[in-house]
Coordinates of C-alpha atoms in Angstrom, one line a residue:
X23 CA 107.1 65.8 119.7
X24 CA 104.8 63.5 117.9
X25 CA 101.9 64.8 120.0
X26 CA 102.8 68.4 119.2
X27 CA 102.9 67.5 115.7
X28 CA 99.5 66.0 116.1
X29 CA 98.1 69.2 117.7
X30 CA 99.7 71.3 114.9
X31 CA 98.0 69.1 112.3
X32 CA 94.6 69.3 114.0
X33 CA 94.8 73.1 114.0
X34 CA 96.5 73.6 110.5
X35 CA 94.6 71.2 108.4
X36 CA 91.2 73.0 108.5
X37 CA 93.0 76.2 107.6
X38 CA 94.9 74.7 104.8
X39 CA 91.9 73.0 103.4
X40 CA 89.9 76.3 103.5
X41 CA 92.9 77.9 101.7
X42 CA 92.8 75.3 98.9
X43 CA 89.1 75.4 98.5
X44 CA 89.0 79.2 98.3
X45 CA 91.8 79.6 95.7
X46 CA 90.1 76.8 93.6
X47 CA 87.3 79.0 91.9
X48 CA 90.0 81.5 90.8
X49 CA 91.9 78.8 89.1
X50 CA 88.8 77.2 87.6
X51 CA 87.8 80.6 86.1
X52 CA 91.3 81.1 84.6
X53 CA 91.2 77.6 83.0
X54 CA 87.8 78.0 81.5
X55 CA 89.0 81.2 79.9
X56 CA 92.4 79.9 78.9
X57 CA 91.2 76.5 77.5
X58 CA 88.4 78.2 75.5
X59 CA 90.9 79.6 73.0
X60 CA 92.1 76.2 71.8
X61 CA 88.6 74.7 72.0
X62 CA 87.2 77.1 69.4
X63 CA 90.0 76.3 67.0
X64 CA 87.9 73.4 65.8
X65 CA 85.5 76.0 64.4
X66 CA 87.7 78.8 63.3
X67 CA 91.2 77.4 63.4
X68 CA 94.2 79.3 64.9
X69 CA 92.9 82.6 63.8
X70 CA 89.9 82.2 66.1
X71 CA 91.8 80.7 68.8
X72 CA 94.4 83.5 68.9
X73 CA 91.5 86.2 68.9
X74 CA 89.9 84.3 71.9
X75 CA 93.1 84.1 73.6
X76 CA 93.7 87.9 73.3
X77 CA 90.3 88.6 74.6
X78 CA 91.1 86.2 77.6
X79 CA 94.3 88.1 78.3
X80 CA 92.3 91.1 79.3
X81 CA 91.3 89.2 82.3
X82 CA 94.3 87.1 83.4
X83 CA 97.5 88.9 82.0
X84 CA 97.3 92.4 83.1
X85 CA 99.8 93.9 85.5
X86 CA 97.7 93.0 88.6
X87 CA 95.5 90.3 87.2
X88 CA 98.3 87.8 86.5
X89 CA 99.8 87.8 90.0
X90 CA 96.7 88.0 91.8
X91 CA 94.1 86.1 89.8
X92 CA 96.4 83.3 88.4
X93 CA 99.8 82.9 89.9
X94 CA 98.9 83.6 93.5
X95 CA 95.8 81.2 93.5
X96 CA 97.9 78.4 91.9
X97 CA 100.8 78.7 94.2
X98 CA 98.5 79.0 97.1
X99 CA 96.4 76.0 96.1
X100 CA 99.5 73.9 95.5
X101 CA 101.3 74.9 98.7
X102 CA 98.2 74.1 100.8
X103 CA 98.0 70.6 99.3
X104 CA 101.6 70.0 99.6
X105 CA 101.7 71.1 103.4
X106 CA 98.7 69.1 104.2
X107 CA 100.4 65.9 102.8
X108 CA 103.6 66.8 104.7
X109 CA 101.6 67.2 107.9
X110 CA 100.1 63.7 107.5
X111 CA 103.5 62.3 107.0
X112 CA 105.2 64.0 109.9
X113 CA 102.5 63.3 112.3
X114 CA 101.9 59.8 111.6
X115 CA 103.8 56.6 112.5
X116 CA 103.2 53.0 111.5
X117 CA 104.3 51.9 114.9
X118 CA 102.8 54.3 117.3
X119 CA 99.3 55.9 117.3
X120 CA 100.4 59.7 117.3
X121 CA 96.9 61.1 117.3
X122 CA 95.7 59.4 120.6
X123 CA 94.8 62.7 122.2
X124 CA 93.7 64.4 119.1
X125 CA 90.3 65.6 118.3
X126 CA 88.4 63.2 115.9
X127 CA 89.3 64.0 112.3
X128 CA 86.7 66.3 110.7
X129 CA 85.7 66.7 107.1
X130 CA 88.7 69.1 106.8
X131 CA 91.3 66.6 107.7
X132 CA 90.5 63.2 106.1
X133 CA 93.5 62.0 104.2
X134 CA 93.4 61.4 100.5
X135 CA 95.1 58.3 98.9
X136 CA 98.1 59.1 96.9
X137 CA 96.6 56.9 94.1
X138 CA 93.2 58.7 94.0
X139 CA 92.4 60.7 90.9
X140 CA 92.7 63.9 92.6
X141 CA 96.1 63.1 94.0
X142 CA 97.4 61.6 90.9
X143 CA 96.4 64.6 88.7
X144 CA 97.8 67.0 91.2
X145 CA 101.2 65.2 90.9
X146 CA 101.2 65.3 87.1
X147 CA 100.1 69.0 87.1
X148 CA 102.9 69.9 89.5
X149 CA 105.3 68.3 87.2
X150 CA 104.0 69.9 83.9
X151 CA 102.8 73.2 84.9
X152 CA 106.2 74.7 85.5
X153 CA 107.5 73.5 82.1
X154 CA 104.4 74.9 80.4
X155 CA 104.6 78.3 82.2
X156 CA 108.3 78.7 81.5
X157 CA 108.0 77.7 77.9
X158 CA 104.9 79.6 77.0
X159 CA 105.2 82.8 79.4
X160 CA 108.6 83.3 80.6
X161 CA 111.1 82.2 78.0
X162 CA 109.4 84.1 75.1
X163 CA 109.9 87.3 77.0
X164 CA 113.6 86.8 77.3
X165 CA 115.7 89.6 75.8
X166 CA 118.1 87.3 73.9
X167 CA 119.4 87.8 70.5
X168 CA 117.7 84.6 69.2
X169 CA 114.4 85.4 70.8
X170 CA 114.4 89.2 70.9
X171 CA 111.6 89.2 73.5
X172 CA 108.5 88.2 71.5
X173 CA 105.9 90.6 72.4
X174 CA 102.3 89.8 73.5
X175 CA 100.9 90.7 70.1
X176 CA 103.2 88.2 68.4
X177 CA 102.8 85.4 71.0
X178 CA 99.6 83.8 69.6
X179 CA 98.6 80.3 68.5
X180 CA 101.4 80.4 65.9
X181 CA 103.7 79.8 68.8
X182 CA 101.7 76.7 69.8
X183 CA 101.7 75.6 66.2
X184 CA 105.4 75.9 66.0
X185 CA 105.8 73.6 69.1
X186 CA 103.3 71.1 67.8
X187 CA 104.9 70.9 64.3
X188 CA 108.6 70.9 65.4
X189 CA 108.4 68.7 68.5
X190 CA 105.1 66.8 68.0
X191 CA 105.7 63.9 70.5
X192 CA 106.8 66.1 73.4
X193 CA 104.4 68.8 72.7
X194 CA 101.4 66.4 72.5
X195 CA 102.4 64.6 75.7
X196 CA 102.7 67.9 77.7
X197 CA 99.5 69.3 76.3
X198 CA 97.6 66.0 76.7
X199 CA 98.8 65.7 80.3
X200 CA 98.0 69.2 81.2
X201 CA 94.6 69.3 79.7
X202 CA 93.6 65.8 80.8
X203 CA 94.9 66.1 84.3
X204 CA 93.5 69.6 84.7
X205 CA 90.1 68.5 83.6
X206 CA 89.9 65.5 86.0
X207 CA 91.4 67.6 88.7
X208 CA 88.7 70.2 88.4
X209 CA 85.8 67.8 88.4
X210 CA 87.1 65.8 91.3
X211 CA 87.9 68.9 93.2
X212 CA 84.4 70.2 92.7
X213 CA 83.2 67.0 94.2
X214 CA 85.4 67.4 97.2
X215 CA 84.3 71.0 97.7
X216 CA 80.7 69.9 97.4
X217 CA 81.0 67.2 99.9
X218 CA 82.9 69.5 102.3
X219 CA 80.6 72.5 102.4
X220 CA 77.3 71.6 100.7
X221 CA 76.5 68.0 101.4
X222 CA 76.8 68.3 105.3
X223 CA 74.3 71.2 105.4
X224 CA 71.9 69.4 103.0
X225 CA 72.3 66.2 105.0
X226 CA 71.4 68.0 108.2
X227 CA 68.4 69.6 106.5
X228 CA 67.2 66.4 104.9
X229 CA 67.8 64.3 108.2
X230 CA 65.2 66.4 110.0
X231 CA 62.6 65.8 107.3
X232 CA 63.3 62.3 105.8
X233 CA 65.8 60.7 108.0
X234 CA 69.5 60.3 107.8
X235 CA 69.5 57.4 105.4
X236 CA 67.6 59.3 102.7
X237 CA 69.8 62.4 103.3
X238 CA 73.0 60.5 102.9
X239 CA 71.7 58.9 99.7
X240 CA 70.8 62.3 98.2
X241 CA 73.7 64.4 99.1
X242 CA 76.4 61.8 98.2
X243 CA 75.0 60.7 95.0
X244 CA 77.7 62.7 93.3
X245 CA 80.4 60.6 95.0
X246 CA 79.2 57.2 93.8
X247 CA 80.1 57.7 90.0
X248 CA 83.9 58.2 89.9
X249 CA 84.1 56.6 86.5
X250 CA 81.4 58.9 85.1
X251 CA 83.1 61.9 86.4
X252 CA 86.4 61.1 84.9
X253 CA 84.7 60.2 81.5
X254 CA 82.9 63.7 81.6
X255 CA 86.2 65.5 82.3
X256 CA 88.0 63.6 79.5
X257 CA 85.3 63.8 76.9
X258 CA 83.4 66.9 77.8
X259 CA 86.5 69.2 78.6
X260 CA 89.7 67.7 77.4
X261 CA 88.6 66.2 74.1
X262 CA 87.4 69.5 72.6
X263 CA 90.4 71.3 73.6
X264 CA 92.7 68.6 72.2
X265 CA 90.6 68.5 69.0
X266 CA 91.2 72.2 68.6
X267 CA 95.0 71.7 69.0
X268 CA 95.0 69.0 66.4
X269 CA 93.3 71.5 64.0
X270 CA 95.9 74.0 64.8
X271 CA 98.7 71.5 64.3
X272 CA 97.4 70.5 60.9
X273 CA 97.4 74.1 59.6
X274 CA 100.4 75.6 57.7
X275 CA 102.4 78.4 59.3
X276 CA 100.7 81.8 59.0
X277 CA 103.6 83.9 60.2
X278 CA 107.0 84.9 59.0
X279 CA 109.9 82.4 59.1
X280 CA 111.9 84.8 61.1
X281 CA 109.2 84.8 63.9
X282 CA 109.0 80.9 63.7
X283 CA 112.9 80.9 64.4
X284 CA 112.3 83.2 67.4
X285 CA 109.5 80.8 68.6
X286 CA 111.8 77.8 68.2
X287 CA 114.7 79.6 70.1
X288 CA 112.1 80.3 73.0
X289 CA 111.1 76.6 73.3
X290 CA 114.8 75.5 73.3
X291 CA 115.5 77.5 76.3
X292 CA 113.6 74.6 78.2
X293 CA 115.6 71.4 78.6
X294 CA 112.5 69.3 77.6
X295 CA 112.8 70.7 74.0
X296 CA 116.7 70.5 73.9
X297 CA 117.1 66.7 74.7

């Protein structure tokens, strides 16, 4: 049984790895568009952020665009990562070498530590993303008397402002966690994709000209600076977004009190904002 799981792992891991890598560019494109709206709030406040968000919705919030370009890649990417981890847990034993007859692990099947930056951020995102999606996408569309199905034209950064001003601690924790973890995960994921697909080819090419030692040094330079990568993600990506959110939270409400009440009712559909 263990040997069968080992063979299954050897066959499934390359497929799951490719699935995760193929879906990653779609998610990154969505994030760049989605996060550009709060980032520009530092320049033009919530008005510019809302206008930018409405433009971005033309890409990711259409009848076909949202399920195909956003939800499907996110679900596929997450599922592939979870299945890879489960296959490792099921086909490994601390007492018995279950992979004795398996092929040597390839670049598609190397395990990643649960405490690595990529794994830690994925765990945090798996926790926060459902809360964010339900609060900002699903709950505002509920046809309840207190919410009255907030329409797309009404659901702008005044909604975000309401959450930041009414539940500041919880909102800042969720936004900071999402933006920070998302930025680090993207940068670390780019490194993994680079080392999986680009580095081996460059190493092979360089090995024929300059020798294996120089090739490894040149193609893996990106892997030797984990702290620099994380600093770039937090300072270069997360900080402008969070700075824009701070500007939005500092503004007064620019909408009707009745709409703010509907916003609050949508937030309160989530247990996070009821406790």
